[in-house]
Coordinates of N, CA, C and O in Angstrom, one line a residue:
D6 N 0.8 -1.2 0.0 CA 0.0 0.0 0.0 C 0.9 1.2 0.0 O 1.8 1.3 0.7
Y7 N 0.5 2.2 -0.8 CA 1.1 3.5 -0.8 C 0.0 4.5 -0.5 O -0.9 4.6 -1.3
R8 N 0.1 5.2 0.6 CA -0.9 6.2 1.0 C -0.4 7.6 1.2 O 0.7 7.7 1.8
V9 N -1.1 8.6 0.8 CA -0.8 9.9 1.1 C -1.7 10.4 2.1 O -3.0 10.4 1.9
F10 N -1.3 10.8 3.3 CA -2.1 11.2 4.3 C -2.7 12.7 4.2 O -3.7 13.0 4.7
G11 N -2.0 13.5 3.4 CA -2.4 14.8 3.2 C -2.0 15.8 4.3 O -2.4 16.9 4.4
F12 N -1.1 15.3 5.2 CA -0.6 16.1 6.3 C 0.7 15.5 6.7 O 1.0 14.3 6.5
N13 N 1.5 16.3 7.4 CA 2.8 15.7 7.9 C 2.5 15.0 9.3 O 2.3 15.7 10.3
S14 N 2.5 13.7 9.3 CA 2.2 12.9 10.4 C 3.3 12.8 11.4 O 3.1 12.4 12.5
G15 N 4.5 13.0 10.9 CA 5.7 12.6 11.7 C 5.9 11.1 11.6 O 5.0 10.4 11.0
T16 N 7.0 10.6 12.0 CA 7.3 9.2 11.8 C 6.4 8.3 12.7 O 5.8 7.3 12.2
A17 N 6.3 8.6 14.0 CA 5.5 7.7 14.9 C 4.1 7.5 14.4 O 3.6 6.4 14.3
K18 N 3.4 8.6 14.2 CA 2.0 8.6 13.8 C 1.9 7.9 12.4 O 0.9 7.1 12.2
G19 N 2.8 8.2 11.5 CA 2.7 7.6 10.2 C 2.9 6.1 10.3 O 2.1 5.4 9.6
H20 N 3.8 5.6 11.1 CA 3.9 4.2 11.3 C 2.7 3.6 11.8 O 2.2 2.5 11.4
N21 N 2.1 4.2 12.8 CA 0.8 3.7 13.4 C -0.3 3.7 12.4 O -1.1 2.8 12.5
L22 N -0.5 4.8 11.7 CA -1.6 4.8 10.7 C -1.5 3.6 9.7 O -2.6 3.1 9.4
M23 N -0.4 3.3 9.3 CA -0.2 2.1 8.4 C -0.2 0.8 9.2 O -0.9 -0.2 8.8
G24 N 0.4 0.7 10.3 CA 0.6 -0.5 11.0 C -0.6 -1.1 11.7 O -0.8 -2.3 11.8
M25 N -1.4 -0.2 12.3 CA -2.5 -0.7 13.0 C -3.6 -1.5 12.1 O -4.3 -2.3 12.6
E26 N -3.5 -1.2 10.8 CA -4.4 -1.8 9.9 C -3.8 -3.1 9.3 O -4.4 -3.8 8.5
S27 N -2.5 -3.3 9.5 CA -1.8 -4.3 8.9 C -2.3 -5.7 9.3 O -2.5 -6.0 10.4
E28 N -2.4 -6.6 8.3 CA -2.8 -7.9 8.5 C -1.7 -8.9 8.2 O -1.8 -10.1 8.3
S29 N -0.5 -8.4 7.9 CA 0.7 -9.2 7.6 C 1.3 -9.7 8.9 O 1.1 -9.1 9.9
D30 N 2.1 -10.7 8.8 CA 2.8 -11.3 9.9 C 4.0 -10.4 10.4 O 4.3 -10.3 11.5
Y31 N 4.6 -9.7 9.4 CA 5.7 -8.8 9.7 C 5.5 -7.4 9.1 O 4.8 -7.3 8.1
M32 N 6.2 -6.5 9.7 CA 6.1 -5.1 9.1 C 7.6 -4.7 8.9 O 8.5 -5.0 9.7
M33 N 7.8 -4.0 7.8 CA 9.1 -3.4 7.6 C 9.0 -1.9 7.5 O 8.1 -1.4 6.8
I34 N 9.9 -1.2 8.2 CA 9.9 0.2 8.2 C 11.3 0.6 7.5 O 12.3 0.0 8.0
M35 N 11.2 1.4 6.5 CA 12.4 1.8 5.8 C 12.3 3.2 5.4 O 11.3 3.6 4.8
N36 N 13.4 4.0 5.6 CA 13.4 5.4 5.1 C 13.3 5.4 3.6 O 13.8 4.5 3.0
P37 N 12.7 6.5 3.1 CA 12.6 6.5 1.6 C 13.9 6.7 0.9 O 13.9 6.5 -0.3
D38 N 14.9 7.1 1.6 CA 16.2 7.2 0.9 C 17.2 6.1 1.2 O 18.4 6.2 1.2
V39 N 16.6 4.9 1.4 CA 17.3 3.7 1.6 C 17.2 2.7 0.4 O 16.1 2.6 -0.1
I40 N 18.3 2.1 0.1 CA 18.3 1.1 -1.0 C 18.9 -0.2 -0.3 O 20.0 -0.1 0.3
L41 N 18.3 -1.3 -0.5 CA 18.7 -2.5 0.1 C 19.7 -3.3 -0.7 O 19.5 -3.4 -2.0
E42 N 20.7 -4.0 -0.1 CA 21.5 -4.9 -0.9 C 20.6 -6.1 -1.1 O 19.6 -6.4 -0.4
P43 N 20.8 -6.9 -2.1 CA 19.9 -8.0 -2.6 C 19.5 -9.0 -1.5 O 18.3 -9.4 -1.5
Q44 N 20.3 -9.3 -0.5 CA 19.9 -10.3 0.5 C 19.5 -9.7 1.8 O 19.3 -10.4 2.8
C45 N 19.3 -8.4 1.9 CA 19.0 -7.7 3.2 C 17.8 -8.3 3.8 O 17.8 -8.7 5.0
I46 N 16.7 -8.4 3.1 CA 15.4 -8.8 3.7 C 15.5 -10.3 4.2 O 15.1 -10.6 5.2
V47 N 16.2 -11.1 3.4 CA 16.4 -12.5 3.7 C 17.1 -12.6 5.0 O 16.8 -13.4 5.9
K48 N 18.2 -11.9 5.2 CA 19.0 -11.9 6.4 C 18.2 -11.4 7.6 O 18.4 -12.0 8.7
L49 N 17.4 -10.4 7.4 CA 16.6 -9.9 8.5 C 15.6 -10.9 8.9 O 15.3 -11.1 10.1
M50 N 15.0 -11.5 7.9 CA 13.9 -12.5 8.2 C 14.5 -13.8 8.9 O 13.9 -14.4 9.8
D51 N 15.8 -14.1 8.6 CA 16.4 -15.2 9.2 C 16.5 -15.0 10.7 O 16.3 -15.8 11.5
A52 N 16.9 -13.7 11.1 CA 17.0 -13.4 12.5 C 15.6 -13.5 13.2 O 15.6 -13.9 14.4
L53 N 14.6 -13.2 12.5 CA 13.2 -13.3 13.2 C 12.7 -14.7 13.3 O 11.6 -14.9 13.9
Q54 N 13.4 -15.7 12.8 CA 13.0 -17.1 13.0 C 13.1 -17.5 14.4 O 12.4 -18.5 14.8
D55 N 13.9 -16.9 15.2 CA 14.0 -17.1 16.6 C 12.8 -16.5 17.3 O 12.6 -15.3 17.2
N56 N 12.0 -17.2 18.0 CA 10.8 -16.7 18.6 C 11.0 -15.7 19.6 O 10.1 -14.9 19.9
E57 N 12.2 -15.6 20.2 CA 12.6 -14.6 21.2 C 12.9 -13.3 20.6 O 12.9 -12.2 21.2
V58 N 13.2 -13.3 19.3 CA 13.6 -12.0 18.6 C 12.3 -11.4 18.0 O 11.6 -12.0 17.3
G59 N 12.1 -10.2 18.5 CA 10.9 -9.4 18.0 C 11.2 -8.4 16.9 O 10.3 -8.0 16.2
M60 N 12.4 -8.0 16.8 CA 12.8 -7.0 15.8 C 14.2 -7.3 15.3 O 15.1 -7.6 16.1
A61 N 14.4 -7.1 14.0 CA 15.8 -7.2 13.4 C 16.1 -5.9 12.6 O 15.2 -5.4 11.9
E62 N 17.3 -5.4 12.8 CA 17.7 -4.2 12.2 C 18.9 -4.4 11.2 O 19.8 -5.1 11.5
A63 N 18.8 -3.7 10.1 CA 19.9 -3.8 9.1 C 21.0 -2.8 9.5 O 20.8 -1.8 10.2
R64 N 22.2 -3.0 8.9 CA 23.3 -2.1 9.1 C 23.2 -1.0 8.0 O 23.1 -1.3 6.8
Q65 N 23.3 0.2 8.5 CA 23.2 1.4 7.5 C 24.6 1.7 7.1 O 25.5 1.7 7.9
T66 N 24.7 2.0 5.8 CA 26.0 2.5 5.3 C 25.7 3.6 4.3 O 24.6 3.6 3.7
P67 N 26.5 4.7 4.3 CA 27.8 4.8 4.8 C 28.0 5.3 6.2 O 29.0 5.2 6.8
L68 N 26.9 5.7 6.8 CA 26.9 6.1 8.3 C 26.0 5.2 9.1 O 24.9 5.0 8.7
E69 N 26.5 4.8 10.2 CA 25.7 4.0 11.1 C 25.6 4.7 12.4 O 26.5 5.4 12.9
H70 N 24.4 4.4 13.1 CA 24.3 4.9 14.5 C 25.3 4.1 15.4 O 25.4 2.9 15.3
A71 N 25.9 4.9 16.2 CA 26.9 4.2 17.2 C 26.0 3.4 18.2 O 25.1 4.0 18.8
K72 N 26.3 2.2 18.3 CA 25.5 1.3 19.3 C 26.3 0.1 19.7 O 27.2 -0.3 18.9
E73 N 26.0 -0.4 20.8 CA 26.7 -1.6 21.3 C 25.8 -2.7 20.9 O 24.5 -2.6 21.0
Y74 N 26.4 -3.9 20.6 CA 25.6 -5.1 20.3 C 26.6 -6.3 20.6 O 27.8 -6.1 20.5
D75 N 26.0 -7.4 20.9 CA 26.7 -8.6 21.2 C 27.3 -9.1 19.8 O 26.5 -9.4 18.9
K76 N 28.6 -9.2 19.7 CA 29.2 -9.6 18.4 C 28.9 -11.0 18.0 O 28.9 -11.3 16.8
K77 N 28.5 -11.9 18.9 CA 28.2 -13.3 18.6 C 26.7 -13.4 18.2 O 26.4 -14.1 17.2
T78 N 25.8 -12.8 19.0 CA 24.4 -13.0 18.8 C 23.7 -11.8 18.0 O 22.6 -12.0 17.5
G79 N 24.3 -10.7 18.0 CA 23.7 -9.5 17.4 C 22.7 -8.8 18.3 O 22.2 -7.8 17.9
E80 N 22.5 -9.3 19.5 CA 21.5 -8.7 20.4 C 21.9 -7.3 20.8 O 23.1 -7.0 21.1
T81 N 21.0 -6.4 20.7 CA 21.2 -5.0 21.0 C 20.1 -4.4 21.8 O 19.0 -5.0 22.0
E82 N 20.2 -3.2 22.4 CA 19.2 -2.6 23.2 C 18.2 -1.8 22.4 O 17.1 -1.6 22.9
W83 N 18.5 -1.4 21.2 CA 17.5 -0.6 20.4 C 17.8 -0.8 18.9 O 18.9 -1.2 18.5
A84 N 16.8 -0.4 18.1 CA 17.0 -0.5 16.6 C 16.5 0.8 16.0 O 15.5 1.4 16.4
S85 N 17.3 1.3 15.0 CA 16.8 2.4 14.2 C 15.8 1.9 13.2 O 16.0 0.9 12.5
T86 N 14.7 2.7 13.1 CA 13.7 2.3 12.1 C 14.1 2.9 10.7 O 13.2 2.9 9.8
A87 N 15.3 3.2 10.4 CA 15.7 3.6 9.1 C 15.6 2.3 8.2 O 15.3 2.4 7.0
C88 N 15.8 1.1 8.8 CA 15.6 -0.1 8.1 C 15.5 -1.3 9.1 O 16.5 -1.8 9.6
T89 N 14.3 -1.6 9.4 CA 14.0 -2.7 10.4 C 12.8 -3.5 10.0 O 11.9 -3.0 9.3
I90 N 12.7 -4.7 10.5 CA 11.6 -5.6 10.4 C 11.2 -6.1 11.8 O 12.1 -6.4 12.5
F91 N 9.9 -6.1 12.0 CA 9.4 -6.7 13.3 C 8.1 -7.4 13.1 O 7.5 -7.2 12.1
K92 N 7.7 -8.1 14.1 CA 6.5 -8.9 14.0 C 5.3 -8.0 14.3 O 5.3 -7.2 15.3
T93 N 4.3 -8.0 13.4 CA 3.1 -7.2 13.5 C 2.4 -7.4 14.8 O 1.9 -6.5 15.5
S94 N 2.4 -8.7 15.3 CA 1.7 -9.0 16.5 C 2.3 -8.3 17.7 O 1.6 -7.8 18.6
I95 N 3.6 -8.1 17.7 CA 4.3 -7.4 18.8 C 4.0 -5.9 18.7 O 3.8 -5.2 19.7
F96 N 4.0 -5.4 17.5 CA 3.7 -4.0 17.2 C 2.3 -3.7 17.9 O 2.2 -2.7 18.6
K97 N 1.4 -4.5 17.6 CA 0.0 -4.3 18.2 C 0.0 -4.6 19.7 O -0.7 -3.9 20.4
E98 N 0.7 -5.6 20.1 CA 0.8 -5.9 21.6 C 1.2 -4.7 22.4 O 0.7 -4.4 23.5
I99 N 2.3 -4.0 21.9 CA 2.8 -2.9 22.7 C 2.2 -1.5 22.3 O 2.6 -0.5 22.8
G100 N 1.2 -1.6 21.4 CA 0.5 -0.3 21.1 C 1.2 0.6 20.1 O 0.9 1.8 20.0
G101 N 2.0 0.0 19.3 CA 2.7 0.7 18.2 C 3.7 1.8 18.8 O 4.2 1.6 19.9
F102 N 3.9 2.8 18.0 CA 4.8 3.9 18.4 C 4.1 4.9 19.2 O 2.9 5.1 19.1
D103 N 4.8 5.6 20.0 CA 4.2 6.7 20.9 C 4.2 8.0 20.1 O 5.0 8.8 20.3
A104 N 3.1 8.1 19.4 CA 2.9 9.4 18.6 C 2.5 10.5 19.4 O 2.6 11.7 19.0
D105 N 2.0 10.3 20.6 CA 1.6 11.4 21.5 C 2.8 12.1 22.0 O 2.8 13.3 22.3
T106 N 3.9 11.4 22.2 CA 5.2 12.0 22.7 C 6.1 12.4 21.6 O 6.7 13.5 21.6
F107 N 6.3 11.6 20.6 CA 7.4 11.8 19.6 C 6.8 12.1 18.2 O 6.0 11.4 17.7
F108 N 7.3 13.2 17.6 CA 6.9 13.5 16.2 C 7.9 12.9 15.3 O 7.6 12.3 14.3
L109 N 9.2 13.2 15.6 CA 10.3 12.7 14.7 C 11.5 12.4 15.6 O 11.8 13.2 16.5
Y110 N 12.1 11.3 15.4 CA 13.3 10.9 16.1 C 13.0 10.4 17.5 O 12.1 10.8 18.2
C111 N 13.7 9.4 18.0 CA 13.6 8.7 19.3 C 12.4 7.9 19.4 O 12.3 7.2 20.4
D112 N 11.4 8.0 18.5 CA 10.3 7.1 18.6 C 10.7 5.6 18.4 O 10.1 4.7 19.0
D113 N 11.8 5.4 17.7 CA 12.3 4.1 17.5 C 13.0 3.6 18.7 O 12.9 2.4 19.1
L114 N 13.7 4.4 19.5 CA 14.3 4.1 20.8 C 13.2 3.7 21.7 O 13.3 2.6 22.4
D115 N 12.2 4.5 21.9 CA 11.1 4.2 22.8 C 10.4 2.9 22.4 O 10.1 2.1 23.3
F116 N 10.1 2.7 21.1 CA 9.5 1.5 20.6 C 10.4 0.3 21.0 O 9.9 -0.7 21.5
S117 N 11.7 0.4 20.8 CA 12.6 -0.7 21.1 C 12.6 -1.0 22.5 O 12.6 -2.2 22.9
W118 N 12.6 0.0 23.4 CA 12.7 -0.3 24.8 C 11.4 -0.9 25.3 O 11.4 -1.8 26.1
R119 N 10.2 -0.5 24.7 CA 9.0 -1.1 25.1 C 8.9 -2.5 24.6 O 8.3 -3.4 25.3
L120 N 9.4 -2.8 23.5 CA 9.5 -4.2 22.9 C 10.3 -5.1 23.8 O 9.9 -6.2 24.1
R121 N 11.4 -4.6 24.3 CA 12.3 -5.3 25.2 C 11.6 -5.6 26.5 O 11.7 -6.6 27.1
L122 N 10.9 -4.5 27.0 CA 10.2 -4.7 28.3 C 9.1 -5.7 28.2 O 8.7 -6.4 29.2
A123 N 8.5 -5.9 27.0 CA 7.5 -7.0 26.7 C 8.1 -8.4 26.6 O 7.4 -9.3 26.5
G124 N 9.5 -8.5 26.7 CA 10.1 -9.8 26.8 C 10.8 -10.2 25.5 O 11.2 -11.4 25.4
Y125 N 10.9 -9.3 24.5 CA 11.5 -9.7 23.2 C 12.9 -9.2 23.0 O 13.2 -8.2 23.6
K126 N 13.6 -9.8 22.2 CA 15.0 -9.4 21.9 C 15.0 -8.6 20.6 O 14.2 -8.8 19.7
I127 N 16.0 -7.7 20.5 CA 16.3 -7.0 19.2 C 17.6 -7.5 18.7 O 18.6 -7.5 19.4
Q128 N 17.6 -7.8 17.4 CA 18.9 -8.3 16.8 C 19.4 -7.4 15.7 O 18.6 -7.1 14.8
Y129 N 20.6 -6.9 15.9 CA 21.3 -6.1 14.9 C 21.9 -7.1 13.9 O 22.6 -8.0 14.4
V130 N 21.7 -7.0 12.6 CA 22.2 -7.9 11.6 C 23.2 -7.1 10.7 O 22.8 -6.6 9.7
P131 N 24.5 -7.1 11.1 CA 25.4 -6.3 10.3 C 25.6 -6.8 8.9 O 26.1 -6.0 8.0
S132 N 25.3 -8.0 8.6 CA 25.5 -8.5 7.2 C 24.3 -8.1 6.3 O 24.3 -8.3 5.1
A133 N 23.2 -7.6 6.9 CA 22.0 -7.1 6.1 C 22.3 -5.6 5.9 O 22.1 -4.8 6.8
I134 N 22.7 -5.3 4.7 CA 23.1 -3.9 4.5 C 22.1 -3.1 3.8 O 21.4 -3.5 2.8
A135 N 21.9 -1.9 4.3 CA 21.0 -0.9 3.8 C 21.8 0.4 3.5 O 22.4 0.9 4.3
Y136 N 21.8 0.8 2.2 CA 22.5 2.0 1.8 C 21.6 3.2 2.1 O 20.5 3.3 1.5
H137 N 21.9 4.0 3.1 CA 21.1 5.1 3.5 C 21.8 6.4 3.0 O 22.9 6.7 3.4
A138 N 21.1 7.0 2.0 CA 21.7 8.2 1.3 C 22.0 9.3 2.3 O 21.2 9.8 3.1
K139 N 23.3 9.7 2.3 CA 23.8 10.8 3.2 C 24.8 11.6 2.3 O 25.6 11.0 1.6
T140 N 24.7 12.9 2.4 CA 25.7 13.7 1.7 C 26.8 14.0 2.7 O 26.6 14.5 3.8
L141 N 28.0 13.6 2.4 CA 29.1 13.7 3.2 C 30.0 14.8 2.8 O 30.1 15.1 1.6
S142 N 30.6 15.4 3.8 CA 31.6 16.5 3.5 C 32.9 15.9 3.0 O 33.1 14.7 3.0
I143 N 33.8 16.7 2.6 CA 35.1 16.3 2.1 C 35.9 15.5 3.2 O 36.7 14.6 2.9
D144 N 35.6 15.8 4.5 CA 36.3 15.0 5.5 C 35.5 13.8 6.0 O 35.9 13.2 7.0
G145 N 34.4 13.5 5.3 CA 33.7 12.3 5.6 C 32.6 12.4 6.7 O 32.1 11.4 7.1
T146 N 32.4 13.6 7.1 CA 31.4 13.8 8.2 C 30.0 14.2 7.5 O 30.0 14.7 6.4
W147 N 29.0 14.0 8.3 CA 27.6 14.4 7.8 C 27.2 15.6 8.6 O 27.3 15.7 9.8
T148 N 26.7 16.6 7.8 CA 26.2 17.8 8.4 C 24.6 17.8 8.4 O 24.0 17.9 7.3
P149 N 24.0 17.7 9.6 CA 22.5 17.6 9.6 C 21.9 19.0 9.3 O 22.5 20.0 9.5
T150 N 20.7 18.9 8.9 CA 19.9 20.2 8.6 C 19.4 20.8 9.9 O 19.5 20.1 11.0
G151 N 19.0 22.0 9.9 CA 18.4 22.6 11.1 C 17.2 21.9 11.6 O 17.1 21.7 12.8
A152 N 16.4 21.3 10.7 CA 15.2 20.6 11.2 C 15.7 19.3 11.9 O 15.1 18.9 12.9
E153 N 16.7 18.6 11.3 CA 17.2 17.4 12.0 C 17.8 17.7 13.4 O 17.5 16.9 14.3
I154 N 18.5 18.8 13.5 CA 19.0 19.2 14.8 C 17.9 19.5 15.8 O 17.9 19.1 16.9
Y155 N 16.9 20.3 15.3 CA 15.8 20.7 16.2 C 15.0 19.4 16.7 O 14.8 19.3 17.9
Y156 N 14.6 18.6 15.8 CA 13.8 17.4 16.2 C 14.6 16.4 17.0 O 14.0 15.7 17.8
S157 N 15.9 16.3 16.7 CA 16.7 15.5 17.6 C 16.8 16.0 19.0 O 16.7 15.2 19.9
A158 N 17.0 17.3 19.1 CA 17.1 17.9 20.5 C 15.7 17.7 21.2 O 15.7 17.3 22.4
E159 N 14.6 18.0 20.5 CA 13.3 17.9 21.1 C 13.1 16.4 21.5 O 12.6 16.2 22.7
A160 N 13.4 15.5 20.7 CA 13.1 14.1 21.0 C 14.0 13.6 22.2 O 13.6 12.8 23.0
A161 N 15.3 14.1 22.2 CA 16.1 13.7 23.3 C 15.6 14.2 24.7 O 15.6 13.4 25.7
I162 N 15.1 15.4 24.7 CA 14.5 15.9 25.9 C 13.2 15.1 26.3 O 13.0 14.7 27.5
L163 N 12.4 14.9 25.3 CA 11.1 14.1 25.6 C 11.4 12.7 26.0 O 10.7 12.1 26.9
L164 N 12.4 12.0 25.4 CA 12.8 10.7 25.8 C 13.3 10.6 27.2 O 12.9 9.8 28.0
A165 N 14.1 11.6 27.6 CA 14.6 11.7 29.0 C 13.4 11.9 29.9 O 13.3 11.3 31.0
Y166 N 12.5 12.8 29.6 CA 11.4 13.1 30.4 C 10.5 11.8 30.6 O 10.1 11.5 31.7
K167 N 10.3 11.1 29.5 CA 9.4 9.9 29.6 C 10.1 8.7 30.3 O 9.5 8.1 31.1
W168 N 11.4 8.5 30.1 CA 12.1 7.3 30.6 C 12.9 7.5 31.8 O 13.2 6.6 32.5
S169 N 13.4 8.7 32.0 CA 14.3 8.9 33.1 C 13.6 9.6 34.2 O 12.9 9.0 35.1
N170 N 13.7 10.9 34.2 CA 13.0 11.8 35.2 C 13.1 13.2 34.7 O 13.8 13.5 33.8
T171 N 12.3 14.1 35.4 CA 12.3 15.5 34.9 C 13.6 16.1 35.1 O 13.9 17.0 34.3
Q172 N 14.4 15.7 36.1 CA 15.7 16.3 36.3 C 16.6 16.1 35.0 O 17.3 17.0 34.6
R173 N 16.6 14.9 34.5 CA 17.4 14.7 33.3 C 16.9 15.5 32.1 O 17.7 16.1 31.4
A174 N 15.6 15.6 31.9 CA 15.1 16.4 30.9 C 15.4 17.9 31.1 O 15.8 18.6 30.1
E175 N 15.4 18.4 32.3 CA 15.7 19.8 32.6 C 17.2 20.0 32.3 O 17.6 21.0 31.8
Y176 N 18.1 19.0 32.6 CA 19.5 19.1 32.4 C 19.8 19.3 30.9 O 20.5 20.1 30.4
L177 N 19.1 18.4 30.1 CA 19.3 18.5 28.6 C 18.8 19.8 28.1 O 19.5 20.4 27.2
S178 N 17.7 20.2 28.6 CA 17.1 21.5 28.1 C 18.1 22.7 28.4 O 18.4 23.5 27.5
K179 N 18.7 22.7 29.6 CA 19.6 23.7 29.9 C 20.9 23.6 29.1 O 21.5 24.6 28.7
Q180 N 21.4 22.4 28.8 CA 22.5 22.2 28.0 C 22.3 22.8 26.6 O 23.2 23.5 26.0
F181 N 21.1 22.5 26.0 CA 20.8 23.0 24.7 C 20.7 24.5 24.7 O 21.1 25.2 23.8
Q182 N 20.1 25.1 25.8 CA 19.9 26.5 25.9 C 21.3 27.2 26.0 O 21.5 28.3 25.4
N183 N 22.2 26.6 26.8 CA 23.4 27.3 27.1 C 24.5 27.0 26.1 O 25.5 27.8 25.9
H184 N 24.5 25.8 25.4 CA 25.6 25.4 24.6 C 25.2 25.0 23.2 O 26.1 24.7 22.4
G185 N 23.9 25.0 22.9 CA 23.4 24.6 21.6 C 23.4 25.7 20.6 O 23.5 26.9 20.9
G186 N 23.1 25.2 19.3 CA 22.9 26.2 18.3 C 21.5 26.7 18.3 O 20.7 26.4 19.2
A187 N 21.1 27.4 17.3 CA 19.8 28.0 17.2 C 18.7 27.0 17.3 O 17.6 27.2 18.0
S188 N 18.8 25.9 16.5 CA 17.8 24.9 16.5 C 17.6 24.2 17.9 O 16.5 23.9 18.3
E189 N 18.7 23.9 18.5 CA 18.7 23.3 19.8 C 18.1 24.2 20.9 O 17.3 23.8 21.7
K190 N 18.4 25.5 20.8 CA 17.9 26.4 21.7 C 16.4 26.6 21.6 O 15.6 26.7 22.5
K191 N 15.9 26.6 20.3 CA 14.5 26.6 20.0 C 13.8 25.4 20.6 O 12.7 25.6 21.3
A192 N 14.3 24.2 20.5 CA 13.7 23.0 21.0 C 13.6 23.1 22.5 O 12.6 22.8 23.1
A193 N 14.7 23.6 23.1 CA 14.7 23.7 24.6 C 13.7 24.7 25.1 O 13.0 24.5 26.1
E194 N 13.6 25.8 24.4 CA 12.7 26.9 24.8 C 11.2 26.4 24.7 O 10.4 26.7 25.6
E195 N 10.9 25.6 23.7 CA 9.6 25.1 23.5 C 9.2 24.0 24.5 O 8.1 23.8 24.8
Y196 N 10.3 23.3 25.0 CA 10.0 22.3 26.0 C 9.5 23.0 27.2 O 8.6 22.6 27.9

């Protein structure tokens, strides 16, 4: 299905609008600027054959999120939904993504943590490769847009507020206000 909602839903709400109606056994979320290597889906689905694994994540290239994972099993604490597959039954069991809190970014962290609290594992599959388009500078770094910086800061504060405590959220807010750029300061002020 390809649907146009007619409004900017953000990622969490967009995933929910499509996912809650899904009748398939599995759901795949993939950014529109991702191209899969030929065996990517097969490798992700292999990981999901283990009943304890609720979600499998592909390795993004040329840039990957820094994360820890067990080198033998691939088990990790969270998955980026730039390219991931999970069981639809688990998506519905945990109530999908938290669209009331997250508009863009960190909704995948929150989803991952709730999936783990429900007793499922997340497996990072480094051999399942997803080419995620990024414009790199001459020194190989990625420069995010103002919107990416703003929504990342906003999501970080909201994630801390939801999962840690108000003191952590206040700390992040003050850090962004005192040391951040214009986009981070705006997110902190709106918090």
